[in-house]
Short mmCIF file of C-alpha atoms and ligand atoms in Angstrom, two decimals:
data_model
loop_
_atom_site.label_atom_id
_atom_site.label_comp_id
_atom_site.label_asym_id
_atom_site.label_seq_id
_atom_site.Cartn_x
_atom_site.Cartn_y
_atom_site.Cartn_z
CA UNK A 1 154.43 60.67 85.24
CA UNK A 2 155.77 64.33 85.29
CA UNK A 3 157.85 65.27 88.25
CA UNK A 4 156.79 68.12 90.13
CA UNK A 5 158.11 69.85 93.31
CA UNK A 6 156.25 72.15 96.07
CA UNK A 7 155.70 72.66 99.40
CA UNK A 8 153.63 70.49 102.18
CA UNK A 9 152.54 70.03 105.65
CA UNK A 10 152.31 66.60 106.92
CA UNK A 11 150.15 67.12 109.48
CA UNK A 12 147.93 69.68 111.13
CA UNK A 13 150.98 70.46 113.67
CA UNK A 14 153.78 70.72 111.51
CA UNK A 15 156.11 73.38 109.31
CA UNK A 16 155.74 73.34 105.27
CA UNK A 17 158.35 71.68 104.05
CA UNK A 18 159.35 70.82 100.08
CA UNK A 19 157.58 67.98 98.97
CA UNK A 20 158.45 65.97 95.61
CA UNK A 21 155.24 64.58 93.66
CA UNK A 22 153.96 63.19 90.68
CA UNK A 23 151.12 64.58 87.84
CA UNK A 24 149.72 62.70 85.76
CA UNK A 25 151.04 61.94 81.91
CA UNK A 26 149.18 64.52 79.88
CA UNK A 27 145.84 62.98 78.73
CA UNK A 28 144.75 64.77 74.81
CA UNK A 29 142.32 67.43 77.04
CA UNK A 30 144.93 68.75 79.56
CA UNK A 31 147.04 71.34 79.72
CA UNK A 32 150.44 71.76 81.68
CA UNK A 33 150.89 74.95 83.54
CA UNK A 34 153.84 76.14 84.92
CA UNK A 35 152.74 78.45 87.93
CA UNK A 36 154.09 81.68 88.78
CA UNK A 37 152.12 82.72 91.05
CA UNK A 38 149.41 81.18 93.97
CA UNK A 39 147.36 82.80 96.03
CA UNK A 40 147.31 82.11 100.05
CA UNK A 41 144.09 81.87 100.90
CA UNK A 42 142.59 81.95 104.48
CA UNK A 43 141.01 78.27 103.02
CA UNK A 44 144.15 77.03 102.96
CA UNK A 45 145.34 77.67 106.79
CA UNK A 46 142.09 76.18 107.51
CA UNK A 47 142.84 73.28 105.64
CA UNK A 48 146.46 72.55 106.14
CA UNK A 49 145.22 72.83 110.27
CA UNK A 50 142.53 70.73 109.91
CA UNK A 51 140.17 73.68 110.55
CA UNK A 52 137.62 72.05 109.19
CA UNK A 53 138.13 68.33 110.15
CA UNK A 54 138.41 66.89 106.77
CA UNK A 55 142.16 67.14 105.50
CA UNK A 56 144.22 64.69 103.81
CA UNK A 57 148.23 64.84 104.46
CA UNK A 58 150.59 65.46 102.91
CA UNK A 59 149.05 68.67 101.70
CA UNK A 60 150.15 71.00 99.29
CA UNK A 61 147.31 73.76 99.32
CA UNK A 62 146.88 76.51 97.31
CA UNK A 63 143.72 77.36 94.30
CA UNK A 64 144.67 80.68 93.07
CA UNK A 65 146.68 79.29 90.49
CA UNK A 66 148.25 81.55 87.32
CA UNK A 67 151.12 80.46 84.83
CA UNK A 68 152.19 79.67 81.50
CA UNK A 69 150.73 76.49 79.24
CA UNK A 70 154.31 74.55 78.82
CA UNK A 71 152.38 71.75 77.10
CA UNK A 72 149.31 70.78 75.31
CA UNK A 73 147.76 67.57 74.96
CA UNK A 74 146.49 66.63 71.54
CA UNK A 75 142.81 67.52 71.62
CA UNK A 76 143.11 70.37 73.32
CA UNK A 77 141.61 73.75 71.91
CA UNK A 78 141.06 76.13 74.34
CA UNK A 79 144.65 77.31 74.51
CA UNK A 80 148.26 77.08 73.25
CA UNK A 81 151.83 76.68 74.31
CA UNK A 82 152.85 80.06 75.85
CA UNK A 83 149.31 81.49 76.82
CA UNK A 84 148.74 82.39 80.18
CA UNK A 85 146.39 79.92 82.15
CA UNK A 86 144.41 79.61 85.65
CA UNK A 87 143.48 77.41 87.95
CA UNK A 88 140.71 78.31 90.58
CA UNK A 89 139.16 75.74 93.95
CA UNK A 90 138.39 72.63 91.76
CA UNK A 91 140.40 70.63 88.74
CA UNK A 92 137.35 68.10 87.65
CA UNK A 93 133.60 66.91 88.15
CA UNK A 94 131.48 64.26 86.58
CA UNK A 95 130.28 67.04 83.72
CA UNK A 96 126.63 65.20 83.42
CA UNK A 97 124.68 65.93 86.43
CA UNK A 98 122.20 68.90 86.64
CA UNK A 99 124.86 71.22 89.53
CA UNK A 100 127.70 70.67 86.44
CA UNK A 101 125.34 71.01 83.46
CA UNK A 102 124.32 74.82 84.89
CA UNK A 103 127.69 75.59 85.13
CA UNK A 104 128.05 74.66 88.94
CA UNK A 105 130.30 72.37 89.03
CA UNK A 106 131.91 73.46 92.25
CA UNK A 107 128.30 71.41 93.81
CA UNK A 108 128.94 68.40 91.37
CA UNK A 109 126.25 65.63 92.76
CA UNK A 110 128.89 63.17 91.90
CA UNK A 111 132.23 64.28 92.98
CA UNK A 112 133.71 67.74 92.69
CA UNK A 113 137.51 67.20 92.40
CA UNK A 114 139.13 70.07 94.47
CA UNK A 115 142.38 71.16 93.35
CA UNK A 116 143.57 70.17 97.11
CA UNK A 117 142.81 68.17 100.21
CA UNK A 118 140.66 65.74 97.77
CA UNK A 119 140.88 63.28 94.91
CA UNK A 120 140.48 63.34 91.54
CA UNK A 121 137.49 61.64 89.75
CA UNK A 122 138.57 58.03 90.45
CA UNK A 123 137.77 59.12 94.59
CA UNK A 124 141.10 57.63 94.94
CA UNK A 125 144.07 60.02 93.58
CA UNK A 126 144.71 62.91 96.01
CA UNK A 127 144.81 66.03 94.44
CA UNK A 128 148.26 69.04 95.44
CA UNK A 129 147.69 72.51 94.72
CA UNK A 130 149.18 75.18 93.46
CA UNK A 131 152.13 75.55 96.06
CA UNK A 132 154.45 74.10 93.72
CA UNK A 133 156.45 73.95 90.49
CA UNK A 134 153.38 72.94 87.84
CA UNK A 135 149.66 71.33 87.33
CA UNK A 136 147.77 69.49 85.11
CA UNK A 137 144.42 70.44 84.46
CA UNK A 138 141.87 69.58 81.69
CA UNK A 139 141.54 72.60 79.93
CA UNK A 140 137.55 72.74 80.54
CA UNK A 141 138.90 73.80 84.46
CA UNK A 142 141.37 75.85 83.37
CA UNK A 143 140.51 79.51 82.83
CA UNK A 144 141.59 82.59 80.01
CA UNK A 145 143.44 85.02 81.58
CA UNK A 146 144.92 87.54 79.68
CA UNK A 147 148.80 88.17 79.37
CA UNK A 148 149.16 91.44 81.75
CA UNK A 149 152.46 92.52 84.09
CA UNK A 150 150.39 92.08 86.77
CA UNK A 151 149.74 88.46 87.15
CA UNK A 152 150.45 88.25 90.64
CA UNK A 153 147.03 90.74 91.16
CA UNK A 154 145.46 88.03 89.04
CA UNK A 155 146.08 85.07 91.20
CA UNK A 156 143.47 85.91 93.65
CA UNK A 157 140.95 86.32 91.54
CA UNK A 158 140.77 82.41 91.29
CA UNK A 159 139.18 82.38 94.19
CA UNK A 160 138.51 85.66 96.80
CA UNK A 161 137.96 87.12 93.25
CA UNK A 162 134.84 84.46 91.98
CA UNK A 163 133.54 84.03 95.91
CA UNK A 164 132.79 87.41 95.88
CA UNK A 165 131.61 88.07 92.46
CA UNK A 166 129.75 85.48 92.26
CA UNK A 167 126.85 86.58 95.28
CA UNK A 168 127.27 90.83 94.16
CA UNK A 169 125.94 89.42 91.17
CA UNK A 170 123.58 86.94 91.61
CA UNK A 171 121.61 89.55 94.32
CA UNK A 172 121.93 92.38 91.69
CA UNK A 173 124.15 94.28 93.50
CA UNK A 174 124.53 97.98 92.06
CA UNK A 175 123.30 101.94 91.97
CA UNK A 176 121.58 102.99 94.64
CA UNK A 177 122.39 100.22 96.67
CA UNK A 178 123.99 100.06 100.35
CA UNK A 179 126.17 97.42 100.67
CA UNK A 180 128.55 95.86 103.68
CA UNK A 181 131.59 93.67 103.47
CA UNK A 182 132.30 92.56 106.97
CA UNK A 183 135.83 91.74 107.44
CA UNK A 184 138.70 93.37 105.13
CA UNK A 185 141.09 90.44 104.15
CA UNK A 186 141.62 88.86 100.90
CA UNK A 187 137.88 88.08 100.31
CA UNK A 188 136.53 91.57 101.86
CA UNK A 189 139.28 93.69 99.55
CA UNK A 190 137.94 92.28 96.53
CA UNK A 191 134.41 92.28 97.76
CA UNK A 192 134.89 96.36 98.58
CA UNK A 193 136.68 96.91 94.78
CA UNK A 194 133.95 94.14 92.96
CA UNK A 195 131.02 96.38 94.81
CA UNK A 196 132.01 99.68 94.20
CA UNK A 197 132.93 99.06 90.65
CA UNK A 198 129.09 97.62 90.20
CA UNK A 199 128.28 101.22 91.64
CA UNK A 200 127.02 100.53 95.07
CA UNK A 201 127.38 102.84 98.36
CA UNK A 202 130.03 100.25 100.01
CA UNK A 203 130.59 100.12 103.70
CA UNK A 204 133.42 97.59 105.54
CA UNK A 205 132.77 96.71 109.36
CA UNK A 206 136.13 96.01 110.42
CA UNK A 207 137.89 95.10 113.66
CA UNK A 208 140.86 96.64 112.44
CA UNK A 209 140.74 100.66 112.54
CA UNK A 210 143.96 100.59 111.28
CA UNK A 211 142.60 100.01 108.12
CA UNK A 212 140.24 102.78 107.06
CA UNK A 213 142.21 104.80 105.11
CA UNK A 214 143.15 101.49 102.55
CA UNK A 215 139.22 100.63 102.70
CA UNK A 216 138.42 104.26 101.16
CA UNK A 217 141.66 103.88 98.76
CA UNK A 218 139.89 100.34 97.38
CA UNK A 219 136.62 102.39 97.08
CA UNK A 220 134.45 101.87 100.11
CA UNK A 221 132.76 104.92 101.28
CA UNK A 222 132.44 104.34 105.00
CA UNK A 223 134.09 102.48 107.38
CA UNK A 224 132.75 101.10 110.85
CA UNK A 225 134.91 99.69 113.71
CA UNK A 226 132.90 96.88 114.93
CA UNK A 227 134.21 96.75 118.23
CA UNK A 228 132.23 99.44 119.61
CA UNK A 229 128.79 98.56 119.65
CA UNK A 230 127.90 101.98 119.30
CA UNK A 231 129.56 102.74 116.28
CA UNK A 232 126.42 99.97 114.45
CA UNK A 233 123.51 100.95 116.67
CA UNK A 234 122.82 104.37 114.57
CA UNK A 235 123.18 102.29 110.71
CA UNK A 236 119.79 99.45 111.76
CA UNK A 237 117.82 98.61 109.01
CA UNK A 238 119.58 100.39 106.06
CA UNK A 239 121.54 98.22 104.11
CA UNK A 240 120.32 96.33 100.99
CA UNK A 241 123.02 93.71 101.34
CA UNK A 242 126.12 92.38 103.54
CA UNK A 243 128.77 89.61 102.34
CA UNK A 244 130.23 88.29 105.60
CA UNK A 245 134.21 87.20 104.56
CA UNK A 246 135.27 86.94 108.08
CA UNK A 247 137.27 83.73 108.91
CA UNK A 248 136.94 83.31 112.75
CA UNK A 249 133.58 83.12 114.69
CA UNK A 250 131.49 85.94 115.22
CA UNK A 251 127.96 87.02 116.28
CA UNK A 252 125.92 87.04 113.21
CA UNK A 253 123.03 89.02 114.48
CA UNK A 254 124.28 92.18 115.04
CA UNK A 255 124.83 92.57 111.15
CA UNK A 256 121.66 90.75 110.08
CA UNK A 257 120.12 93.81 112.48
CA UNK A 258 121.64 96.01 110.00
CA UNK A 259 119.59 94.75 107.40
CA UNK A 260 116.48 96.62 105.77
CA UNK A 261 113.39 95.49 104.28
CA UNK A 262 114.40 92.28 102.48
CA UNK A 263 117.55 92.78 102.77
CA UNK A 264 119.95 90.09 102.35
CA UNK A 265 123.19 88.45 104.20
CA UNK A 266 125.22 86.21 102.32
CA UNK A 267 128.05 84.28 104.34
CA UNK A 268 131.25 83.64 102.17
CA UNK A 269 133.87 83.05 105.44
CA UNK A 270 133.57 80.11 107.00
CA UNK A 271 134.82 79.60 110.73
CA UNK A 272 135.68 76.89 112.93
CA UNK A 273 132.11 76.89 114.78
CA UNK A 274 128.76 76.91 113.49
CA UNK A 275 126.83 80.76 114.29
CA UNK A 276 123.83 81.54 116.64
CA UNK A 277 121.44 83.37 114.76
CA UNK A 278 118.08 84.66 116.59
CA UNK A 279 115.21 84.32 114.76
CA UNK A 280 113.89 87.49 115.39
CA UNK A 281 116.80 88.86 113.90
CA UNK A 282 115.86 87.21 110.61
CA UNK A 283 112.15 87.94 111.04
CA UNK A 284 112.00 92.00 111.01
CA UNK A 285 112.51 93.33 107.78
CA UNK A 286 111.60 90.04 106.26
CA UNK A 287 115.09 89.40 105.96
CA UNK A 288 116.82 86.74 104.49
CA UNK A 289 120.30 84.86 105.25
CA UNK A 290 122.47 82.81 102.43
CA UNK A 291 125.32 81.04 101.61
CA UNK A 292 127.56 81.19 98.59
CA UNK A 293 130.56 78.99 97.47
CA UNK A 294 133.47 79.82 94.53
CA UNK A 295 131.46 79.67 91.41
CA UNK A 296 131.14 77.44 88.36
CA UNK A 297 133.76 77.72 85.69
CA UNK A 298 132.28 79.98 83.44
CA UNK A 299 130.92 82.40 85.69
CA UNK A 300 134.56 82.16 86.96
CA UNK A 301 135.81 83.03 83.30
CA UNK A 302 132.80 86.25 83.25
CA UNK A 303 134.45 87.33 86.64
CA UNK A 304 138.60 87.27 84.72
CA UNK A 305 137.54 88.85 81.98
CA UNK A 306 135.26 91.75 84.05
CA UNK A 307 138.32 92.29 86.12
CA UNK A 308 140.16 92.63 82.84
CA UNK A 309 137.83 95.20 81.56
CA UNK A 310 137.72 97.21 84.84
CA UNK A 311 141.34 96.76 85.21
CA UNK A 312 140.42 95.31 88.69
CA UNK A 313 142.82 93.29 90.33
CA UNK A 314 144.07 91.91 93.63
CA UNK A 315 146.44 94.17 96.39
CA UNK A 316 149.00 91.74 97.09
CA UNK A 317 152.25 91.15 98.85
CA UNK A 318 154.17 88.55 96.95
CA UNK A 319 156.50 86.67 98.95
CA UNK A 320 158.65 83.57 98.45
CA UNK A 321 157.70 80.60 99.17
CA UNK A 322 160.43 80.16 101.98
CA UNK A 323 157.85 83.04 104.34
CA UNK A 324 154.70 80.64 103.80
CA UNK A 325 154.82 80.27 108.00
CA UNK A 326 155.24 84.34 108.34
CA UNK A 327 152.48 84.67 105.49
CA UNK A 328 149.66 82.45 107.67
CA UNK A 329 150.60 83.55 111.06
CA UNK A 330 149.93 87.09 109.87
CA UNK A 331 147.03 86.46 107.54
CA UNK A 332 145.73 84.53 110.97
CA UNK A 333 146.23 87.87 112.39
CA UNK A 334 144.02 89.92 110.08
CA UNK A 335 147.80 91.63 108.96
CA UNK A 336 147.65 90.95 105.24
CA UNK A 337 147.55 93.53 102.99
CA UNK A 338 145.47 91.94 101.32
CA UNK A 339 146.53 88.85 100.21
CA UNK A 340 150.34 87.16 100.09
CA UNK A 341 150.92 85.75 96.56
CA UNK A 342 154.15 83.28 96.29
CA UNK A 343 156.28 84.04 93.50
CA UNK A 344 156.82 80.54 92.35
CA UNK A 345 160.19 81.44 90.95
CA UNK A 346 161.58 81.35 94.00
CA UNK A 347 160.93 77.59 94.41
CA UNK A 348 163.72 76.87 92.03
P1 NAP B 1 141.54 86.71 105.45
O1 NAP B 1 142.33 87.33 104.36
O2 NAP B 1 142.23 86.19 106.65
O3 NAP B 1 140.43 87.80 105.90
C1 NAP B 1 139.52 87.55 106.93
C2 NAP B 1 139.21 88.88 107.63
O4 NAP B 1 138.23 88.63 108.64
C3 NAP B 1 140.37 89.49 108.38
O5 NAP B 1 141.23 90.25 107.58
C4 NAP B 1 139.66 90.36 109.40
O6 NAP B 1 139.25 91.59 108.82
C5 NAP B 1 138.41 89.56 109.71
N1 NAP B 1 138.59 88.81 110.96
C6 NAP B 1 139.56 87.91 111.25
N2 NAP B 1 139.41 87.44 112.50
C7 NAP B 1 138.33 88.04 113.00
C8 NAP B 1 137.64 87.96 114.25
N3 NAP B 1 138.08 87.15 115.24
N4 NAP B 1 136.53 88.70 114.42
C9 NAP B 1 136.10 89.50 113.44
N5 NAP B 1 136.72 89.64 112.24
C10 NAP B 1 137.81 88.91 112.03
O7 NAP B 1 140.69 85.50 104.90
P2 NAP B 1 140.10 85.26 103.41
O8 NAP B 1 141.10 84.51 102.62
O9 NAP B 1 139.50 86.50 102.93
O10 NAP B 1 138.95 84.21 103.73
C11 NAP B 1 137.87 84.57 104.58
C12 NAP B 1 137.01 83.36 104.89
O11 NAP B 1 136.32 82.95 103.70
C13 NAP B 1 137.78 82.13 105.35
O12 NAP B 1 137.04 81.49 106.38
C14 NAP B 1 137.84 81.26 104.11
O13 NAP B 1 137.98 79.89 104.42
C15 NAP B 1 136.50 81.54 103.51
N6 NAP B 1 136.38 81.28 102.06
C16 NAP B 1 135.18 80.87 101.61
C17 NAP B 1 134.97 80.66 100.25
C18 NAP B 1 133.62 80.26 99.76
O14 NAP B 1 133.51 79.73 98.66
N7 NAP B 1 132.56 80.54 100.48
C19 NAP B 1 136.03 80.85 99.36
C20 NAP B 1 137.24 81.29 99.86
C21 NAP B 1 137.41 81.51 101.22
P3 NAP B 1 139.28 92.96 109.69
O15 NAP B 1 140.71 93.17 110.08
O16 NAP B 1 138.79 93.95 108.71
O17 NAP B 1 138.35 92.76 110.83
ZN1 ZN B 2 140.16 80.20 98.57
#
């Protein structure tokens, strides 16, 4: 087994603390990355609180993964020693079913092995994350990223990157198009930069006015403070599309209202407590109200390399690892600007 080292939480109560594990041997498909940098996403308060009900302690979260291949197994063809790897929400799926043969693996029918808070095919093996030393990862889940000085803006792509991508695209997002991101954290940022780089009139509906003038500097156009109802009463019916990011409940209806004909709402956060939505507020406009989650390894791979070409990356404030209680309490209060990285070096 290889010896690795990180940080978890034992429980939904208590502090991170460093945490010795093991990875597995390296089979002749995986790679072995040493991380230098993870994302902290707002997934992983929920998780490591038991947000959501289903976590497994100890925990190491963390699935905005980038570092170096240290190691290749034999078979392996994707990449080489020294090139620059990462590792998004999931590490392995069954590969055979119909979600993983169209490239969604993240809704594997059989088992979609989450890089945290989950096992790995065998149901049994729990799975750590990136909040620690190094991973191994079958190549086929590991993405291309290309060598840049940036890598810590590159971290969050894994997965506030892909979750927003992924429903800009699939609802052909661009020209002529007025789009919302509700909420500006690490999902909304990206959302505003991934929008307005696909050429769409972007608005963010934020409860934080603070935060206009870095909404216009990551390209959004307008900005509304949701707190005052006024403020959305004049803007019913015009826009084409709104991705929700927002982490914490929240009355869904007053954004659907926003919607025009056919316009759509996807929901990317997820909070604690299922919404109330009127349906009357679906109804006019013939609107319509969706989900989206991550995406599938290679549209994952389209999203790296689009960010590459667009030189579009992540705002981030890297800390060490030692400030991962600071990092959530103020990512908890809507603070980050706009996402903490860890700087796995400082793990050492
Ligand atoms: P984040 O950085 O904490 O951003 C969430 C933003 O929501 C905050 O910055 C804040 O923006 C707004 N917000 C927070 N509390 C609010 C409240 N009480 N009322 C209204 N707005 C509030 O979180 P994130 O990492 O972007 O993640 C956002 C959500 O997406 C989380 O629930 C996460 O679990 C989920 N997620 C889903 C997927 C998926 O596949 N669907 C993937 C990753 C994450 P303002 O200050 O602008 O209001
Ligand atoms: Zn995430």
């Amino acid at each position: 087994m290889i010896q690795a080292k990180g940080y978890a939480v034992q429980s939904a109560e208590s502090k991170f603390e460093p945490f010795n594990f093991e990875r597995r041997e390296l089979g002749a498909n995986d790679v072995l990355i040493e991380i230098q940098f993870c994302g902290i996403c707002h997934s992983d308060i929920h998780q490591a609180r038991n947000e959501w009900h289903n976590s497994i302690y100890p925990m190491v979260p963390g699935h905005e993964i980038v570092g170096r291949i240290t190691q290749v197994g034999a078979e392996v063809s994707k990449f080489k020693e020294s090139d620059i790897a990462g590792v998004g929400c999931f590490v392995d799926s069954c590969r055979v079913c119909e979600n993983c043969k169209n490239d969604f693996e993240q809704f594997c029918q059989k088992h979609c092995a989450q890089t945290y808070n989950s096992t790995e095919m065998d149901e049994k093996t729990p799975t750590f994350g990136g909040y620690s030393n190094q991973i191994v990862v079958d190549e086929k889940y590991a993405l291309k990223v290309s060598d840049t000085e940036n890598l810590a803006g590159v971290a969050p792509l894994l997965c506030a990157g892909i979750t927003t991508y992924s429903p800009l695209k699939k609802f052909n997002v661009g020209k002529g198009q007025k789009v919302g991101v509700v909420g500006l954290g690490g999902l909304g940022h990206m959302g505003v930069k991934l929008a307005a780089s696909m050429g769409a009139e972007v608005t963010v509906f934020s409860t934080s006015p603070s935060k206009e003038q870095d909404a216009r500097n990551l390209g959004a156009h307008n900005f509304v403070v949701t707190k005052e109802p006024e403020n959305m009463k004049p803007l019913a019916g015009q826009y084409d599309f709104i991705l929700d990011t927002v982490s914490a409940n929240h009355d869904l209806n007053m954004y659907l209202n926003l919607l025009k004909l056919n316009g759509a709402m996807v929901i990317v956060g997820v909070p604690e407590k299922p919404a109330g939505i009127h349906a009357f507020a679906l109804i006019g406009n013939n609107r319509t109200l969706a989900g989206s989650g991550i995406g599938g390894i290679a549209e994952t791979q389209e999203m790296l390399d689009y960010c590459a070409a667009n030189n579009i990356t992540s705002d981030v404030e890297v800390i060490p690892i030692q400030q991962l209680e600071e990092a959530y309490e103020r990512t908890v209060k809507a603070d980050v600007r706009y996402r903490f990285v860890i700087d796995m070096q400082s793990l050492a």
